[in-house]
XYZ file of C-alpha atoms in Angstrom:
652
model
C 47.442 -15.981 -17.172
C 44.192 -15.695 -19.112
C 41.750 -13.166 -17.750
C 44.320 -11.414 -15.506
C 44.788 -7.727 -16.229
C 45.971 -6.506 -12.874
C 43.047 -4.060 -12.776
C 40.657 -4.706 -9.958
C 36.944 -4.010 -10.463
C 34.708 -4.095 -7.373
C 32.098 -6.823 -7.277
C 28.473 -5.943 -7.989
C 26.231 -6.777 -5.056
C 22.705 -8.151 -5.288
C 20.207 -8.514 -2.461
C 18.597 -11.865 -1.567
C 16.074 -13.051 1.000
C 15.812 -16.501 2.556
C 12.588 -18.366 1.829
C 12.680 -20.647 4.898
C 14.954 -19.326 7.651
C 14.668 -22.477 9.794
C 15.775 -24.899 7.098
C 19.539 -24.998 6.635
C 19.009 -26.039 3.014
C 16.449 -23.354 2.316
C 16.646 -21.544 -0.981
C 17.759 -17.961 -1.250
C 15.572 -15.898 -3.553
C 16.946 -12.810 -5.285
C 15.064 -9.543 -5.232
C 14.156 -8.059 -8.583
C 16.698 -5.762 -10.197
C 14.605 -2.730 -9.281
C 14.216 -3.729 -5.634
C 17.879 -4.742 -5.310
C 18.998 -1.458 -6.833
C 16.762 0.447 -4.423
C 18.190 -1.481 -1.467
C 21.761 -0.994 -2.640
C 21.369 2.745 -3.181
C 19.788 3.171 0.242
C 22.558 1.099 1.821
C 25.313 3.120 0.129
C 23.623 6.380 1.066
C 23.703 5.282 4.694
C 27.411 4.493 4.426
C 28.349 7.808 2.865
C 26.129 9.904 5.127
C 27.246 8.156 8.298
C 23.706 7.040 9.084
C 24.374 3.309 9.093
C 23.142 2.980 12.668
C 19.804 4.588 11.839
C 17.125 2.066 10.921
C 15.972 2.595 7.351
C 12.948 0.844 5.855
C 12.732 0.103 2.131
C 9.464 -1.087 0.564
C 9.917 -4.015 -1.828
C 7.892 -6.460 -3.938
C 5.093 -4.114 -4.876
C 5.166 -2.483 -1.401
C 3.922 -5.720 0.166
C 7.149 -6.129 2.185
C 9.361 -3.788 4.183
C 13.114 -4.445 4.465
C 14.784 -3.064 7.581
C 18.338 -2.607 6.427
C 19.984 -2.474 9.837
C 18.263 -5.669 11.011
C 18.669 -7.355 7.629
C 15.073 -8.586 7.978
C 12.120 -8.487 5.595
C 8.638 -8.067 7.094
C 5.262 -8.717 5.436
C 2.925 -5.736 5.525
C -0.543 -7.160 4.862
C -0.393 -10.574 6.526
C 1.373 -12.312 9.383
C 4.447 -14.423 8.708
C 7.906 -14.787 10.288
C 10.414 -12.182 9.087
C 12.783 -13.283 6.349
C 16.549 -12.961 6.555
C 18.045 -10.569 4.015
C 21.622 -10.550 2.670
C 23.671 -8.223 0.543
C 25.309 -10.910 -1.575
C 28.415 -11.058 -3.731
C 30.007 -14.519 -3.221
C 28.249 -17.879 -3.645
C 28.957 -21.590 -3.203
C 27.343 -24.779 -4.515
C 27.825 -28.506 -4.088
C 27.466 -31.118 -6.808
C 23.993 -32.126 -5.643
C 22.746 -28.634 -4.871
C 20.204 -27.138 -7.237
C 21.243 -23.525 -6.808
C 24.026 -21.431 -5.370
C 23.907 -20.283 -1.757
C 25.226 -16.831 -0.846
C 27.951 -16.573 1.766
C 27.313 -14.452 4.866
C 28.251 -10.820 4.350
C 31.314 -10.907 6.609
C 32.622 -14.003 4.798
C 32.028 -12.353 1.424
C 33.958 -9.302 2.586
C 37.018 -11.408 3.478
C 36.857 -13.270 0.172
C 36.571 -10.005 -1.772
C 39.618 -8.533 -0.053
C 41.664 -11.676 -0.820
C 40.481 -11.604 -4.425
C 41.421 -7.907 -4.750
C 44.969 -8.564 -3.464
C 45.389 -11.545 -5.785
C 44.335 -9.470 -8.789
C 46.497 -6.463 -7.962
C 49.568 -8.572 -7.168
C 48.810 -11.158 -9.836
C 49.539 -13.753 -7.161
C 47.209 -16.777 -7.237
C 49.276 -19.923 -6.584
C 46.311 -21.600 -4.888
C 45.792 -18.732 -2.530
C 43.983 -20.096 0.568
C 41.665 -18.229 2.892
C 41.162 -19.953 6.234
C 38.173 -18.969 8.348
C 37.830 -19.431 12.122
C 34.869 -21.706 11.513
C 37.121 -24.200 9.714
C 36.137 -23.285 6.191
C 38.899 -23.057 3.588
C 38.410 -21.337 0.241
C 41.111 -21.731 -2.420
C 41.511 -19.124 -5.186
C 43.088 -21.038 -8.074
C 42.484 -18.317 -10.681
C 40.011 -15.507 -11.355
C 37.605 -18.058 -12.828
C 38.330 -21.128 -10.686
C 37.686 -21.023 -6.946
C 36.713 -23.851 -4.610
C 35.814 -24.518 -1.026
C 37.690 -27.439 0.449
C 35.610 -30.106 2.244
C 37.745 -30.212 5.390
C 35.009 -28.957 7.679
C 31.357 -28.359 6.712
C 30.119 -24.810 6.426
C 28.674 -23.140 9.485
C 25.220 -22.610 7.997
C 24.892 -25.689 5.821
C 25.266 -29.317 6.904
C 26.812 -31.408 4.145
C 25.790 -34.973 3.581
C 28.472 -37.707 4.017
C 28.466 -38.420 0.290
C 29.297 -34.779 -0.395
C 32.129 -34.376 2.098
C 34.720 -35.748 -0.301
C 33.837 -33.281 -3.064
C 34.917 -29.632 -3.119
C 32.244 -26.977 -3.505
C 32.302 -24.526 -6.390
C 32.735 -20.879 -5.448
C 31.560 -17.979 -7.634
C 32.028 -14.246 -7.417
C 29.057 -12.080 -8.440
C 25.886 -13.047 -10.303
C 27.564 -13.412 -13.692
C 28.688 -16.982 -13.190
C 25.748 -18.525 -11.325
C 22.977 -18.074 -13.906
C 20.344 -17.035 -11.415
C 16.911 -16.084 -12.726
C 15.955 -12.682 -11.397
C 12.232 -12.064 -10.865
C 10.536 -9.418 -12.925
C 9.967 -6.126 -11.235
C 6.430 -4.847 -10.631
C 5.122 -1.489 -11.868
C 4.641 1.038 -9.106
C 1.249 2.048 -10.465
C -1.688 -0.100 -9.312
C -4.728 0.083 -11.594
C -7.032 -2.185 -9.624
C -7.175 -3.929 -6.245
C -8.643 -7.407 -5.700
C -9.204 -9.062 -2.325
C -9.212 -12.877 -2.482
C -11.064 -14.906 0.184
C -10.218 -18.591 0.639
C -12.588 -21.498 1.237
C -12.675 -24.228 3.876
C -9.537 -25.304 5.703
C -6.117 -23.728 6.173
C -4.801 -24.886 2.772
C -5.992 -23.843 -0.656
C -4.429 -26.041 -3.326
C -3.286 -29.574 -4.070
C 0.181 -28.725 -2.709
C -1.361 -27.902 0.704
C -0.239 -24.296 0.550
C -1.924 -21.471 2.396
C -3.875 -18.597 0.889
C -0.856 -16.252 0.944
C 1.267 -18.538 -1.250
C -1.626 -19.264 -3.617
C -2.448 -15.587 -4.069
C 1.260 -14.934 -4.701
C 1.125 -17.372 -7.619
C -2.111 -15.811 -8.851
C -0.491 -12.383 -8.762
C 2.602 -13.680 -10.543
C 0.479 -15.135 -13.346
C -1.304 -11.793 -13.615
C 1.968 -9.905 -14.085
C 3.106 -12.386 -16.717
C -0.171 -12.191 -18.660
C -0.208 -8.403 -18.532
C 3.220 -8.406 -20.184
C 2.306 -10.989 -22.823
C -1.343 -10.166 -23.637
C -1.629 -6.449 -22.905
C 1.749 -5.362 -24.286
C 0.247 -3.162 -27.005
C -2.038 -1.493 -24.504
C 0.865 -1.028 -22.112
C 2.913 0.594 -24.858
C 0.070 2.893 -25.910
C -1.199 3.857 -22.469
C 0.249 4.124 -19.009
C -0.843 0.754 -17.648
C 0.238 -0.505 -14.268
C -0.788 -3.748 -12.630
C -3.523 -5.414 -10.595
C -2.792 -6.022 -6.926
C -4.174 -9.206 -5.349
C -4.276 -9.449 -1.547
C -5.256 -12.543 0.489
C -7.991 -12.488 3.127
C -7.481 -15.169 5.796
C -10.473 -15.909 8.069
C -9.658 -19.529 9.021
C -6.881 -18.513 11.399
C -9.218 -16.331 13.484
C -12.032 -18.885 13.572
C -9.717 -21.643 14.773
C -7.602 -19.422 17.007
C -7.487 -19.148 20.771
C -10.084 -16.379 20.814
C -12.951 -18.708 19.875
C -11.625 -21.887 21.518
C -13.681 -23.916 19.068
C -10.823 -26.293 18.235
C -10.401 -27.270 21.886
C -14.149 -27.817 22.230
C -14.250 -30.007 19.122
C -11.151 -31.931 20.179
C -12.780 -32.979 23.462
C -15.619 -34.704 21.637
C -13.578 -36.140 18.736
C -13.241 -39.927 18.660
C -9.683 -41.297 18.862
C -10.069 -43.671 15.891
C -8.902 -42.724 12.381
C -7.301 -39.692 13.995
C -5.755 -38.206 10.849
C -9.034 -38.293 8.950
C -10.878 -36.767 11.892
C -8.312 -33.992 12.292
C -8.607 -33.220 8.598
C -12.379 -33.101 8.897
C -12.225 -30.875 11.985
C -10.025 -28.300 10.265
C -11.786 -28.296 6.878
C -15.261 -29.810 6.456
C -16.503 -28.458 9.794
C -16.079 -24.933 8.450
C -19.315 -25.499 6.517
C -21.156 -26.288 9.762
C -19.528 -23.354 11.522
C -20.864 -21.059 8.808
C -24.398 -22.281 9.503
C -24.008 -21.607 13.226
C -25.196 -18.139 14.368
C -22.223 -17.707 16.704
C -19.451 -18.757 14.353
C -21.133 -17.377 11.234
C -20.985 -13.972 12.884
C -17.305 -14.562 13.647
C -16.560 -15.525 10.049
C -18.482 -12.628 8.518
C -16.988 -10.097 10.947
C -13.479 -11.442 10.296
C -13.817 -11.285 6.506
C -15.332 -7.803 6.493
C -12.956 -6.332 9.069
C -9.922 -7.901 7.376
C -10.971 -6.545 3.976
C -11.515 -3.081 5.443
C -8.181 -3.245 7.292
C -6.287 -4.330 4.194
C -8.022 -1.651 2.172
C -6.968 1.042 4.637
C -3.356 -0.180 4.767
C -3.235 -0.346 0.980
C -4.445 3.234 0.606
C -1.843 4.400 3.117
C 0.935 2.729 1.122
C -0.490 3.797 -2.259
C -1.748 7.354 -1.703
C -1.943 7.960 -5.471
C -4.311 5.020 -6.058
C -7.482 6.040 -7.932
C -8.620 2.659 -9.245
C -11.542 0.478 -8.275
C -11.683 -2.524 -5.943
C -13.072 -6.014 -6.628
C -13.621 -9.169 -4.600
C -12.866 -12.806 -5.413
C -13.827 -15.833 -3.354
C -13.012 -19.519 -3.685
C -15.465 -22.239 -2.620
C -17.026 -21.287 0.737
C -15.239 -17.947 0.499
C -17.438 -17.046 -2.477
C -20.588 -17.823 -0.475
C -19.332 -15.669 2.401
C -18.774 -12.768 0.016
C -22.135 -13.305 -1.687
C -23.993 -13.178 1.633
C -21.957 -10.158 2.693
C -22.594 -8.289 -0.570
C -26.272 -9.223 -0.541
C -26.620 -7.474 2.802
C -24.741 -4.299 1.946
C -26.841 -1.166 2.299
C -27.507 1.046 -0.665
C -27.386 4.549 0.786
C -29.252 7.532 -0.625
C -27.221 10.227 1.164
C -23.838 10.488 2.790
C -25.474 11.577 6.039
C -27.516 8.402 6.225
C -24.386 6.272 5.888
C -23.152 7.019 9.390
C -26.459 7.470 11.191
C -27.656 4.445 13.176
C -24.902 2.233 11.766
C -23.154 -0.343 13.937
C -20.248 2.095 14.345
C -22.726 4.767 15.453
C -24.078 2.574 18.264
C -20.584 1.344 19.162
C -19.423 4.936 19.628
C -22.372 5.483 21.965
C -20.940 2.781 24.229
C -23.715 0.222 23.643
C -22.433 -3.318 24.418
C -22.070 -5.937 21.689
C -25.152 -7.994 22.615
C -27.673 -5.145 22.671
C -25.967 -3.604 19.657
C -26.580 -6.750 17.589
C -30.241 -6.801 18.613
C -30.656 -3.162 17.622
C -29.006 -3.759 14.241
C -31.204 -6.831 13.686
C -34.375 -4.840 14.423
C -33.174 -2.029 12.190
C -32.620 -4.471 9.353
C -36.115 -5.907 9.700
C -37.570 -2.404 9.791
C -35.679 -1.361 6.673
C -36.871 -4.482 4.866
C -40.488 -3.744 5.747
C -40.135 -0.092 4.757
C -38.522 -0.870 1.415
C -41.322 -3.343 0.555
C -44.283 -1.176 1.624
C -42.847 2.255 0.938
C -43.991 3.461 4.369
C -42.220 4.163 7.601
C -42.853 1.908 10.633
C -41.600 2.287 14.193
C -39.174 -0.365 15.375
C -40.397 -2.195 18.505
C -38.308 -1.312 21.515
C -36.563 1.630 19.843
C -38.868 4.673 20.174
C -38.450 7.386 17.623
C -36.113 5.374 15.408
C -38.392 5.671 12.374
C -37.990 9.413 12.219
C -34.199 9.162 12.219
C -34.030 7.654 8.731
C -35.180 9.090 5.419
C -37.507 6.879 3.438
C -35.534 4.196 1.612
C -36.174 3.787 -2.079
C -37.520 0.421 -3.019
C -35.107 -1.808 -4.926
C -35.540 -5.314 -6.395
C -35.373 -8.219 -3.992
C -33.397 -11.346 -4.701
C -36.427 -13.617 -4.960
C -39.445 -13.532 -7.221
C -42.247 -15.848 -6.230
C -42.729 -18.019 -3.166
C -42.523 -21.831 -3.222
C -45.936 -23.296 -2.528
C -44.439 -25.730 -0.029
C -43.610 -23.098 2.588
C -45.486 -20.161 4.206
C -42.247 -18.260 4.942
C -42.037 -14.648 3.767
C -39.488 -15.181 1.027
C -39.331 -11.496 0.243
C -37.219 -11.105 3.370
C -33.946 -12.426 2.088
C -31.525 -12.355 5.005
C -33.586 -14.632 7.261
C -36.539 -15.810 5.211
C -34.716 -18.315 3.024
C -32.502 -19.934 5.584
C -29.618 -17.526 6.070
C -28.357 -17.341 9.618
C -29.722 -14.274 11.380
C -26.637 -12.184 12.089
C -25.567 -8.561 11.808
C -23.793 -8.003 8.498
C -21.016 -5.378 8.654
C -20.549 -2.857 5.877
C -17.537 -2.607 3.606
C -15.653 0.663 3.317
C -16.015 0.700 -0.476
C -18.338 -0.375 -3.259
C -16.789 -3.231 -5.264
C -16.632 -3.028 -9.022
C -16.922 -6.789 -9.519
C -17.293 -10.039 -7.598
C -15.605 -13.187 -8.948
C -16.794 -16.538 -7.549
C -14.342 -19.426 -8.162
C -15.548 -23.004 -7.778
C -18.583 -21.667 -5.983
C -21.456 -23.495 -4.230
C -23.612 -20.348 -4.196
C -26.270 -21.842 -6.462
C -26.583 -24.958 -4.320
C -26.816 -23.019 -1.058
C -29.469 -20.673 -2.439
C -31.472 -23.667 -3.600
C -31.352 -25.554 -0.300
C -32.251 -22.313 1.497
C -35.526 -22.389 -0.412
C -34.791 -20.084 -3.319
C -36.561 -21.206 -6.493
C -35.736 -18.347 -8.803
C -33.691 -15.153 -8.729
C -35.578 -12.080 -9.832
C -34.059 -10.970 -13.166
C -34.180 -7.376 -11.880
C -32.119 -8.203 -8.804
C -28.504 -7.081 -8.470
C -26.142 -6.916 -5.540
C -26.844 -3.571 -3.825
C -23.328 -2.148 -4.113
C -21.696 -4.390 -6.750
C -22.873 -4.344 -10.355
C -20.718 -7.116 -11.849
C -20.720 -10.798 -10.929
C -18.897 -13.789 -12.463
C -19.395 -17.451 -11.582
C -16.244 -19.263 -12.790
C -15.882 -23.008 -12.456
C -14.101 -26.104 -13.751
C -16.429 -28.655 -15.435
C -15.271 -31.445 -13.086
C -15.411 -29.386 -9.877
C -17.695 -31.324 -7.472
C -18.347 -28.238 -5.321
C -19.227 -25.773 -8.103
C -22.793 -25.069 -9.249
C -24.334 -22.897 -11.926
C -26.480 -19.863 -11.134
C -27.814 -18.684 -14.507
C -30.530 -21.393 -14.630
C -32.000 -19.767 -11.511
C -32.628 -16.578 -13.518
C -33.566 -17.661 -17.060
C -36.470 -19.863 -18.079
C -36.111 -23.338 -16.552
C -36.859 -24.912 -19.936
C -34.061 -23.053 -21.686
C -30.977 -25.243 -21.996
C -28.417 -22.445 -21.893
C -24.811 -23.682 -21.804
C -22.212 -21.614 -19.923
C -19.709 -19.367 -21.662
C -16.508 -21.268 -22.451
C -13.469 -19.438 -21.104
C -10.875 -19.004 -23.886
C -7.506 -20.632 -23.485
C -4.874 -18.080 -22.554
C -2.911 -19.007 -25.672
C -5.799 -17.979 -27.889
C -7.560 -21.172 -28.934
C -9.456 -24.160 -27.680
C -7.543 -27.100 -26.363
C -6.908 -29.635 -29.124
C -9.012 -32.434 -27.636
C -11.987 -30.072 -27.275
C -11.638 -28.930 -30.886
C -11.624 -32.575 -31.970
C -14.724 -33.240 -29.888
C -16.479 -30.219 -31.425
C -15.527 -31.372 -34.915
C -17.074 -34.785 -34.298
C -20.209 -33.125 -32.965
C -20.459 -30.909 -36.040
C -20.053 -33.876 -38.368
C -22.777 -35.826 -36.587
C -25.008 -32.731 -36.446
C -24.561 -32.083 -40.173
C -25.372 -35.720 -40.903
C -28.547 -35.590 -38.826
C -29.499 -32.286 -40.447
C -29.093 -33.826 -43.914
C -31.295 -36.767 -42.976
C -33.862 -34.398 -41.479
C -33.839 -32.267 -44.633
C -34.464 -35.284 -46.896
C -37.286 -36.427 -44.607
C -38.800 -32.926 -44.625
C -38.767 -32.745 -48.433
C -40.459 -36.138 -48.671
C -43.150 -35.107 -46.174
C -43.743 -31.892 -48.121
C -44.319 -33.841 -51.315
C -46.606 -36.423 -49.767
C -48.676 -34.370 -47.264
C -51.484 -31.871 -47.851
C -50.501 -28.172 -47.592
C -51.180 -26.373 -44.304
C -51.515 -22.706 -43.344
C -48.219 -20.965 -42.650
C -47.786 -20.025 -38.997
C -46.469 -16.587 -38.054
C -42.834 -16.612 -36.926
C -42.261 -17.006 -33.208
C -39.879 -14.571 -31.548
C -36.682 -16.339 -30.493
C -34.514 -15.618 -27.541
C -32.779 -12.350 -28.211
C -31.544 -9.909 -25.676
C -34.043 -10.548 -22.915
C -34.971 -13.578 -20.894
C -38.532 -12.271 -20.470
C -39.565 -13.407 -23.998
C -40.948 -16.954 -24.247
C -38.625 -19.315 -26.106
C -39.653 -20.972 -29.341
C -40.548 -24.629 -28.788
C -39.736 -27.588 -30.977
C -41.931 -30.632 -31.506
C -40.701 -32.222 -28.279
C -41.422 -29.152 -26.170
C -37.736 -28.230 -25.808
C -36.765 -24.568 -26.285
C -35.189 -23.633 -29.585
C -33.181 -20.473 -30.119
C -33.991 -18.651 -33.325
C -31.495 -19.394 -36.036
C -29.843 -22.275 -34.166
C -30.360 -25.855 -35.445
C -31.450 -28.598 -33.060
C -32.043 -26.166 -30.198
C -28.391 -25.220 -29.869
C -27.233 -21.725 -29.134
C -24.571 -20.000 -31.148
C -21.737 -18.228 -29.291
C -23.071 -14.810 -30.338
C -26.590 -15.642 -29.176
C -25.260 -17.074 -25.921
C -23.470 -13.835 -25.083
C -26.490 -11.679 -26.038
C -29.032 -13.539 -23.929
C -29.926 -11.544 -20.856
C -29.678 -13.415 -17.563
C -30.893 -10.686 -15.261
C -29.030 -7.834 -13.640
C -26.556 -9.729 -11.438
C -23.918 -8.861 -14.027
C -25.573 -5.829 -15.553
C -27.581 -7.937 -18.018
C -24.558 -9.896 -19.227
C -23.831 -13.606 -18.906
C -22.014 -14.658 -15.739
C -21.639 -18.477 -15.784
C -18.151 -19.200 -17.177
C -16.620 -22.665 -17.507
C -12.923 -23.503 -17.844
C -11.608 -25.921 -20.455
C -10.453 -29.185 -18.948
C -6.967 -30.392 -19.804
C -6.526 -33.392 -22.129
C -5.337 -35.618 -19.281
C -8.288 -34.596 -17.104
C -10.786 -35.621 -19.787
C -9.756 -39.268 -19.501
C -11.162 -39.645 -15.991
C -13.430 -36.993 -14.473
C -13.512 -38.623 -11.031
C -9.749 -38.941 -10.737
C -9.261 -35.190 -11.152
C -12.339 -34.036 -9.226
C -10.514 -32.777 -6.124
C -7.750 -31.219 -8.179
C -10.396 -29.478 -10.294
C -11.792 -27.765 -7.213
C -8.347 -26.459 -6.292
C -7.136 -25.523 -9.781
C -8.177 -21.867 -9.877
C -5.178 -20.490 -7.987
C -2.737 -21.485 -10.746
C -5.131 -21.284 -13.709
C -3.852 -18.794 -16.256
C -7.212 -18.931 -18.047
C -8.945 -17.772 -14.854
C -6.417 -15.006 -14.308
C -6.798 -13.777 -17.888
C -10.599 -13.660 -17.565
C -10.288 -11.461 -14.479
C -7.841 -9.165 -16.252
C -10.100 -8.904 -19.307
C -13.105 -7.888 -17.251
C -11.153 -5.516 -15.012
C -9.457 -3.620 -17.830
C -12.549 -3.664 -20.034
C -14.114 -1.357 -17.465
C -11.176 1.002 -18.063
C -11.684 0.903 -21.819
C -8.570 -1.219 -22.360
C -9.284 -4.258 -24.528
C -7.071 -7.252 -25.144
């Protein structure tokens, strides 16, 4: 018989984990080859050493999960989720309507493997049947043809009536099932990014949570590193970027605050689904403007970031890279407020003196501790503006405990004439809720705002203009990334540069290296019309030169170069004109060289994605989707990777 040699070769095992343990039709996902090999070697070592009963933990999937071999369970390390079932797989079955093969339980696979071994050694197939106590019957017709008879459905999978008359295909090993194994992740982590979600418990159009969305973002990052940074990876020892989710919604709406129960008591019974959606999403904006719940949100985000950072360092003791922050929607505003209120320390000794941890260790209760921190913050603001030391009311001797703080630029320059508020005092003076802002355990390298309403919130708080000298105290790089149809996103650069300067945002390149075709066509039409208008203008100028009296030549006016402090050249209509750019337009080189303050170290920071061809047909139809598109946007991921690795001297 073809394929029969009488020589038995043991089956190669591969490890899988179940995506949804509750669902009987849940898909089984294979571990990467590297993780499966690590699990298999550890398992075999336990068998040979007689330590099978000892619980052994194996880190998998970039050390984000721990597999307990004895329990056959996989546990998430950084976030909370139910443990996943794990199997050491070798035999699989599949019905006609199933998309993928399902692994048999390990004890079933062991029985099937023993029957297969005897059939091979004895060369005895003859429709060899294996009957299981559960009623399952597997028939070995030949080494390549094996079926499961539909007499009784499988124990762990309920067959539909239409499938009960059809036998299920049975396969031995991975060779015959064509399963796609995920790519393994490098052990080395070059950079760490914490990602903070926006309003509501879901983050994308598929109603998935922040953990699933960040998983996709991380997966796109690994793929782009392999495709776009391959030469750099070959020439240098590059690793990967780790992205970790920060979930604050669960704490805000948990039992500890009781806010959901309070809101439910006053919610009207009509249009219940719409009201429940509003309570769990839109109300987060109002919670953030409440002193009580704003403090809860800020404390949760900061403490979760610090906790994740500590756990990460414990699991990656060799990590020497930098850390960045990314926030979507309201999450970007939370991070902006948090970073705005980070303290720039002059000495290491000052960092722990009179901090919130310092007063907490003294046993001071939460209420008085917040008041002390609030008074300290006001005192520091006054000292930094005047350059002198003032005593804090109610805290005798506190002024002498701190060295004099060096003055640094404030966020605002100039006060709106419509309000007498001291706008130099940022954290309360322009409408921010007066709370105690905790300190992060690290200084971020960069802050990425995705679909961000920061510009709008700063404006409605009373901010007219951001001082070009201002930068986030502990974070030197800032990027405002948005989709052109995102109804929640706002620009920030116009709050720094001259209001009259029509400065378009930087267009984010397509990850495949060119503009989308419909945008190129649109640009071509614009160039044709611009050239036509320029030709007409040139003819008109020549005619005017021939028919008008000569006038004195004016000295050239300095155009916009590398600083926003120079006045722009004006055209006849009073609109700003960039030097060397026709019709007041700005060339790509000039756009990148224009300084927009120090929020991003003097570089541009408003970046716009390219809309897809289908999206350009109807902006309103894709508005909501545009606000949720960043999690699976390869263009966004590539921009983050470019900026992160540029700081390491690695260019695309």
